Tab-separated table of C-alpha atoms and ligand atoms in Angstrom:
chain	number	residue	atom	x	y	z
W	1	MET	CA	8.149	-12.006	-23.942
W	2	SER	CA	6.787	-10.479	-27.185
W	3	ASN	CA	7.488	-6.954	-28.542
W	4	ALA	CA	6.620	-4.115	-26.219
W	5	VAL	CA	3.326	-2.118	-26.909
W	6	ILE	CA	4.723	1.392	-27.729
W	7	THR	CA	2.397	4.065	-26.369
W	8	ALA	CA	2.758	7.837	-26.828
W	9	VAL	CA	1.277	10.156	-24.224
W	10	THR	CA	0.554	12.949	-26.570
W	11	ASN	CA	-1.181	16.407	-26.472
W	12	GLN	CA	0.394	19.561	-28.330
W	13	LYS	CA	-1.030	21.525	-25.390
W	14	GLY	CA	1.500	21.951	-22.451
W	15	GLY	CA	0.342	21.559	-18.904
W	16	THR	CA	-2.234	18.902	-19.348
W	17	GLY	CA	-0.513	16.019	-17.517
W	18	LYS	CA	1.330	14.224	-20.116
W	19	THR	CA	4.481	13.731	-17.740
W	20	THR	CA	2.515	12.884	-15.005
W	21	THR	CA	0.534	10.192	-16.696
W	22	CYS	CA	3.874	8.656	-17.664
W	23	GLU	CA	5.312	8.424	-14.798
W	24	ASN	CA	2.338	7.054	-12.900
W	25	LEU	CA	0.963	4.845	-15.797
W	26	GLY	CA	4.766	3.523	-16.280
W	27	ILE	CA	4.861	2.777	-12.598
W	28	GLY	CA	1.188	1.565	-12.152
W	29	LEU	CA	2.358	-1.074	-15.369
W	30	ALA	CA	5.629	-2.090	-13.584
W	31	ARG	CA	3.486	-2.628	-9.974
W	32	GLU	CA	1.129	-4.769	-12.194
W	33	GLY	CA	4.489	-7.163	-13.052
W	34	LYS	CA	5.153	-5.478	-16.288
W	35	LYS	CA	8.644	-4.618	-17.813
W	36	VAL	CA	8.498	-0.772	-18.659
W	37	LEU	CA	10.453	1.641	-20.479
W	38	LEU	CA	9.849	5.225	-19.934
W	39	ILE	CA	11.113	7.284	-23.009
W	40	ASP	CA	11.568	11.410	-22.232
W	41	ALA	CA	11.164	12.547	-25.600
W	42	ASP	CA	10.795	16.452	-24.545
W	43	PRO	CA	13.978	18.401	-24.514
W	44	GLN	CA	12.627	20.010	-21.051
W	45	GLY	CA	13.619	16.782	-19.102
W	46	SER	CA	10.410	17.182	-17.004
W	47	LEU	CA	10.143	13.242	-17.129
W	48	THR	CA	13.650	12.789	-16.113
W	49	VAL	CA	13.450	15.255	-13.252
W	50	ALA	CA	10.284	13.539	-11.981
W	51	LEU	CA	11.775	9.968	-11.855
W	52	GLY	CA	14.359	11.863	-9.714
W	53	PHE	CA	17.186	13.121	-11.860
W	54	PRO	CA	17.289	16.954	-11.103
W	55	ASN	CA	19.983	17.633	-13.273
W	56	PRO	CA	19.381	16.194	-16.827
W	57	ASP	CA	21.806	18.636	-18.346
W	58	LEU	CA	24.586	16.533	-16.336
W	59	ILE	CA	23.658	13.234	-17.837
W	60	SER	CA	26.016	11.632	-20.313
W	61	VAL	CA	24.039	9.770	-22.359
W	62	THR	CA	20.443	10.801	-23.244
W	63	LEU	CA	17.912	10.131	-26.025
W	64	SER	CA	19.257	13.020	-27.822
W	65	ASP	CA	22.872	10.744	-28.241
W	66	LEU	CA	20.953	7.510	-29.239
W	67	MET	CA	19.360	9.542	-32.115
W	68	MET	CA	22.164	10.956	-33.393
W	69	ARG	CA	23.722	8.143	-33.409
W	70	VAL	CA	21.210	6.789	-35.494
W	71	MET	CA	21.224	9.785	-38.048
W	72	GLN	CA	25.014	9.026	-38.184
W	73	ASP	CA	24.595	5.368	-39.070
W	74	GLU	CA	26.581	4.131	-36.166
W	75	PRO	CA	25.355	0.999	-34.655
W	76	ALA	CA	23.396	1.084	-31.750
W	77	PHE	CA	23.925	-1.002	-28.071
W	78	PRO	CA	20.655	-1.884	-26.664
W	79	GLY	CA	20.412	-1.063	-22.692
W	80	GLU	CA	23.083	1.787	-23.623
W	81	GLY	CA	21.786	5.055	-21.537
W	82	VAL	CA	18.968	3.362	-19.489
W	83	LEU	CA	18.476	4.175	-16.263
W	84	HIS	CA	16.813	2.046	-13.490
W	85	HIS	CA	14.216	3.538	-11.139
W	86	PRO	CA	13.679	2.239	-7.754
W	87	GLU	CA	9.942	1.467	-8.268
W	88	GLY	CA	10.732	-0.692	-11.030
W	89	VAL	CA	10.605	1.010	-14.174
W	90	ASP	CA	13.578	2.230	-16.712
W	91	LEU	CA	14.242	5.241	-18.204
W	92	ILE	CA	15.847	6.516	-21.391
W	93	PRO	CA	16.246	10.281	-20.085
W	94	ALA	CA	16.468	13.623	-22.108
W	95	ASN	CA	17.658	16.977	-21.585
W	96	ILE	CA	18.093	20.095	-23.466
W	97	MET	CA	20.273	18.520	-26.123
W	98	LEU	CA	17.069	17.179	-27.460
W	99	ALA	CA	16.370	20.372	-28.900
W	100	GLY	CA	19.415	20.500	-31.169
W	101	THR	CA	18.733	16.541	-31.999
W	102	GLU	CA	15.340	17.742	-33.101
W	103	ALA	CA	16.775	20.778	-35.368
W	104	ALA	CA	19.047	18.365	-37.070
W	105	LEU	CA	15.997	15.855	-37.752
W	106	VAL	CA	15.051	17.984	-40.759
W	107	ASN	CA	17.696	17.327	-42.866
W	108	ALA	CA	18.086	13.668	-41.826
W	109	LYS	CA	17.452	10.682	-44.035
W	110	SER	CA	14.114	8.786	-42.976
W	111	ARG	CA	13.722	11.748	-40.441
W	112	GLU	CA	10.579	10.294	-39.430
W	113	THR	CA	11.633	7.338	-37.959
W	114	VAL	CA	14.829	7.874	-36.142
W	115	LEU	CA	13.286	7.387	-32.877
W	116	LYS	CA	11.499	3.813	-34.294
W	117	GLN	CA	15.052	2.919	-35.184
W	118	VAL	CA	16.357	3.861	-31.506
W	119	LEU	CA	13.274	1.503	-30.159
W	120	GLU	CA	14.038	-1.307	-32.576
W	121	GLY	CA	16.746	-2.547	-30.163
W	122	GLU	CA	14.890	-2.102	-26.881
W	123	LYS	CA	11.408	-3.568	-28.010
W	124	LYS	CA	12.002	-7.147	-26.925
W	125	ASN	CA	13.174	-6.513	-23.457
W	126	TYR	CA	10.082	-4.932	-22.733
W	127	ASP	CA	6.437	-5.339	-22.004
W	128	HIS	CA	5.390	-1.625	-22.555
W	129	ILE	CA	7.399	1.339	-23.903
W	130	LEU	CA	5.814	4.846	-22.880
W	131	LEU	CA	6.764	7.981	-24.912
W	132	ASP	CA	6.607	10.975	-22.899
W	133	CYS	CA	5.932	13.965	-25.929
W	134	MET	CA	6.796	17.441	-25.923
W	135	PRO	CA	4.134	20.167	-26.279
W	136	SER	CA	4.236	20.582	-29.859
W	137	LEU	CA	3.358	18.678	-33.040
W	138	GLY	CA	6.755	19.168	-34.537
W	139	MET	CA	9.529	16.567	-35.722
W	140	LEU	CA	10.014	14.883	-32.158
W	141	THR	CA	6.326	14.334	-31.879
W	142	ILE	CA	5.975	13.090	-35.360
W	143	ASN	CA	8.834	10.614	-34.315
W	144	ALA	CA	6.923	9.384	-31.531
W	145	LEU	CA	3.910	8.766	-33.635
W	146	ALA	CA	5.684	6.890	-35.911
W	147	ALA	CA	7.211	4.644	-33.337
W	148	ALA	CA	3.800	4.036	-31.561
W	149	ASP	CA	1.112	1.381	-31.871
W	150	GLN	CA	-0.954	3.502	-30.195
W	151	VAL	CA	-1.902	7.025	-28.764
W	152	ILE	CA	-2.891	7.881	-25.338
W	153	ILE	CA	-4.391	11.690	-24.961
W	154	PRO	CA	-4.628	13.231	-21.603
W	155	VAL	CA	-7.063	16.238	-21.940
W	156	GLN	CA	-6.936	18.768	-19.152
W	157	ALA	CA	-10.804	19.238	-18.127
W	158	ASN	CA	-11.433	22.986	-19.401
W	159	TYR	CA	-12.565	24.139	-22.921
W	160	LEU	CA	-9.479	25.314	-24.470
W	161	SER	CA	-8.066	21.745	-24.031
W	162	ALA	CA	-11.044	20.018	-25.593
W	163	LYS	CA	-10.877	22.513	-28.571
W	164	GLY	CA	-7.282	21.540	-29.514
W	165	LEU	CA	-8.050	18.225	-29.693
W	166	GLU	CA	-9.510	18.609	-33.240
W	167	GLN	CA	-5.610	19.682	-34.456
W	168	LEU	CA	-4.071	16.633	-32.550
W	169	LEU	CA	-6.583	14.096	-34.035
W	170	ASN	CA	-5.623	15.748	-37.578
W	171	THR	CA	-1.855	14.908	-37.246
W	172	ILE	CA	-2.238	11.549	-35.871
W	173	SER	CA	-4.696	10.982	-38.606
W	174	LYS	CA	-2.120	12.337	-40.969
W	175	VAL	CA	0.607	10.084	-39.431
W	176	HIS	CA	-1.358	7.144	-39.730
W	177	GLN	CA	-2.165	7.236	-43.226
W	178	GLN	CA	1.517	8.396	-44.163
W	179	ILE	CA	3.659	6.815	-42.084
W	180	ASN	CA	2.401	4.518	-39.742
W	181	PRO	CA	-0.868	2.556	-40.847
W	182	LYS	CA	-0.743	0.287	-37.623
W	183	LEU	CA	-1.024	3.549	-35.393
W	184	LYS	CA	-4.043	3.649	-33.264
W	185	ILE	CA	-5.590	5.960	-30.670
W	186	GLU	CA	-5.901	4.250	-27.535
W	187	GLY	CA	-7.999	6.456	-25.521
W	188	ILE	CA	-8.765	10.354	-24.394
W	189	PHE	CA	-9.120	10.587	-20.671
W	190	LEU	CA	-9.377	13.735	-18.569
W	191	THR	CA	-7.216	14.603	-16.054
W	192	MET	CA	-7.095	17.510	-13.423
W	193	VAL	CA	-10.865	17.295	-12.810
W	194	ASP	CA	-12.275	19.558	-10.517
W	195	GLY	CA	-14.501	17.433	-8.381
W	196	GLN	CA	-17.885	17.699	-8.927
W	197	THR	CA	-17.802	21.200	-10.720
W	198	ASN	CA	-20.408	21.850	-13.310
W	199	ASN	CA	-17.460	23.112	-15.627
W	200	ALA	CA	-16.018	19.735	-15.405
W	201	LYS	CA	-18.910	17.839	-15.472
W	202	GLU	CA	-19.773	19.921	-19.099
W	203	ILE	CA	-16.022	19.429	-20.195
W	204	SER	CA	-16.565	15.557	-19.503
W	205	ARG	CA	-19.965	15.191	-21.592
W	206	LEU	CA	-18.812	17.750	-24.450
W	207	ILE	CA	-15.613	15.352	-24.685
W	208	ARG	CA	-17.708	12.439	-24.788
W	209	ASP	CA	-20.416	13.661	-27.150
W	210	THR	CA	-18.195	14.986	-29.433
W	211	TYR	CA	-15.440	11.785	-30.043
W	212	GLY	CA	-17.119	9.062	-27.829
W	213	GLY	CA	-18.713	7.753	-31.024
W	214	LYS	CA	-15.318	6.992	-32.883
W	215	ILE	CA	-12.646	6.947	-30.073
W	216	ARG	CA	-12.513	5.620	-26.781
W	217	VAL	CA	-12.755	8.192	-23.753
W	218	TYR	CA	-11.778	6.322	-20.635
W	219	ASP	CA	-14.328	6.046	-17.555
W	220	THR	CA	-11.268	6.803	-15.309
W	221	GLU	CA	-10.862	10.702	-14.884
W	222	ILE	CA	-7.879	11.736	-13.000
W	223	PRO	CA	-9.193	14.437	-10.069
W	224	ARG	CA	-6.918	17.684	-9.760
W	225	SER	CA	-4.750	17.411	-6.557
W	226	VAL	CA	-2.245	19.452	-5.039
W	227	ARG	CA	-0.566	15.995	-4.028
W	228	ALA	CA	-0.315	15.252	-7.848
W	229	ALA	CA	1.485	18.148	-8.423
W	230	GLU	CA	3.807	17.629	-5.652
W	231	ILE	CA	5.289	14.629	-6.903
W	232	SER	CA	7.038	16.361	-9.814
W	233	ALA	CA	9.889	17.365	-7.882
W	234	GLU	CA	9.893	14.095	-5.180
W	235	GLY	CA	11.568	11.548	-7.508
W	236	LYS	CA	8.674	9.000	-6.879
W	237	SER	CA	5.090	8.060	-8.024
W	238	ILE	CA	1.959	8.873	-6.526
W	239	PHE	CA	1.551	5.237	-5.312
W	240	LEU	CA	4.205	5.487	-2.941
W	241	TYR	CA	3.436	9.556	-2.002
W	242	ASP	CA	0.015	9.461	-1.702
W	243	PRO	CA	-1.230	6.062	-1.719
W	244	LYS	CA	-4.643	6.265	-0.376
W	245	GLY	CA	-5.331	9.361	-2.439
W	246	LYS	CA	-7.866	9.763	-5.297
W	247	VAL	CA	-5.150	10.240	-7.875
W	248	ALA	CA	-3.283	6.993	-6.706
W	249	GLU	CA	-6.649	5.567	-7.413
W	250	GLY	CA	-7.162	6.526	-10.527
W	251	TYR	CA	-3.747	5.895	-12.085
W	252	ARG	CA	-4.361	2.519	-10.451
W	253	GLU	CA	-7.828	2.569	-12.840
W	254	LEU	CA	-6.374	3.943	-15.692
W	255	THR	CA	-3.567	1.246	-15.666
W	256	LYS	CA	-6.467	-1.484	-15.366
W	257	GLU	CA	-8.141	-0.100	-18.299
W	258	VAL	CA	-4.853	0.212	-20.640
W	259	MET	CA	-4.108	-3.132	-19.662
W	260	LYS	CA	-7.238	-4.567	-20.219
W	261	ASN	CA	-7.416	-3.125	-23.862
W	262	VAL	CA	-3.930	-4.538	-24.620
W	263	GLN	CA	-5.234	-7.667	-23.974
W	264	LYS	CA	-8.368	-7.658	-25.787
W	265	ALA	CA	-6.418	-6.170	-28.932
W	266	ARG	CA	-3.754	-9.122	-28.356
W	267	LYS	CA	-6.482	-11.695	-28.176
W	268	HIS	CA	-8.728	-10.094	-31.368
W	269	GLN	CA	-5.118	-10.182	-33.349
W	270	LEU	CA	-4.823	-14.080	-32.732
W	271	ASP	CA	-8.549	-14.800	-33.111
W	272	GLN	CA	-7.860	-13.266	-36.771
W	273	LEU	CA	-5.086	-15.460	-37.057
W	274	ARG	CA	-6.818	-18.633	-36.556
E	301	ADP	P1	2.461	17.907	-19.684
E	301	ADP	O1	3.427	16.823	-19.300
E	301	ADP	O2	1.259	17.856	-20.545
E	301	ADP	O3	3.180	19.650	-19.712
E	301	ADP	P2	2.582	17.497	-16.591
E	301	ADP	O4	2.459	16.417	-16.299
E	301	ADP	O5	3.866	18.171	-16.285
E	301	ADP	O6	1.995	17.935	-18.118
E	301	ADP	O7	1.420	18.638	-15.562
E	301	ADP	C1	1.491	19.832	-15.431
E	301	ADP	C2	1.338	20.304	-14.319
E	301	ADP	O8	0.158	19.825	-13.451
E	301	ADP	C3	2.679	19.888	-13.489
E	301	ADP	O9	2.993	20.903	-12.350
E	301	ADP	C4	2.134	18.614	-12.889
E	301	ADP	O10	2.889	18.412	-11.451
E	301	ADP	C5	0.515	19.254	-12.433
E	301	ADP	N1	-0.412	17.982	-12.528
E	301	ADP	C6	-0.515	17.000	-12.927
E	301	ADP	N2	-1.510	16.357	-12.682
E	301	ADP	C7	-2.382	16.909	-11.864
E	301	ADP	C8	-3.435	16.606	-11.165
E	301	ADP	N3	-4.090	15.242	-11.267
E	301	ADP	N4	-3.711	17.590	-10.151
E	301	ADP	C9	-3.013	18.560	-9.965
E	301	ADP	N5	-1.781	19.017	-10.820
E	301	ADP	C10	-1.400	18.215	-11.414
E	302	MG	MG1	5.810	17.237	-19.617
């Protein structure tokens, strides 16, 4: 097994489907036989809750502890704090302590790369590491972008979400120039799409017209479904909760698109080495 592909699932807007995507893309990849580590990088701990740990504040070792350890130059122990989910993914959980850690980052040395150093010890054990980012462009998100190989951006199919993309793309571009030259945007996709309404179609077209030239906009669009909203308290993926539904189908397709692109990029790298 080679080093994991590290993907940040990012959007500074709240409620765009980041956490739902981390969970279901992560479990989707595990169902395809990949070894997957999910990182909850949001002090809200929503991913931790969604994966069946309803009281994140009671978990003794979280991402916060691992990041504090790096900041204090203490050794890390790979595998420490990693929880296992019955559907075959691992999780480094988060809770409210992470808010304090973000504040402490401001005065830390190498403050942009603390999370990257945490992941250094885990990379060789996984095919994919997915980072569930918080809804801001603060230090934690910068840390996620600094640690990532690629970014996936879920966008809600409404006008304001589409508009907020510009600021996010600027931040990604800055991190790419100043901190992490290998960072690339893997793709944008629409989620919570309301069936065949004209508005949803219009937003889809707007995003494809505005960004499709330079950024991949996935063919897959995830529909809005109350079944998807229900899983955030169920501790299981949409593949178990509503396997025949449209959202499961959507995340299955998204998983395939992401895997295909990773393979293509790997092949391209190999070709260039020859
Ligand atoms: P974020 O992490 O970006 O804040 P979430 O993944 O938590 O976004 O999603 C925001 C809310 O929308 C949650 O309550 C979630 O359960 C719900 N949700 C996510 N995806 C869908 C969907 N496809 N259809 C309906 N509701 C969804
Ligand atoms: Mg979230």
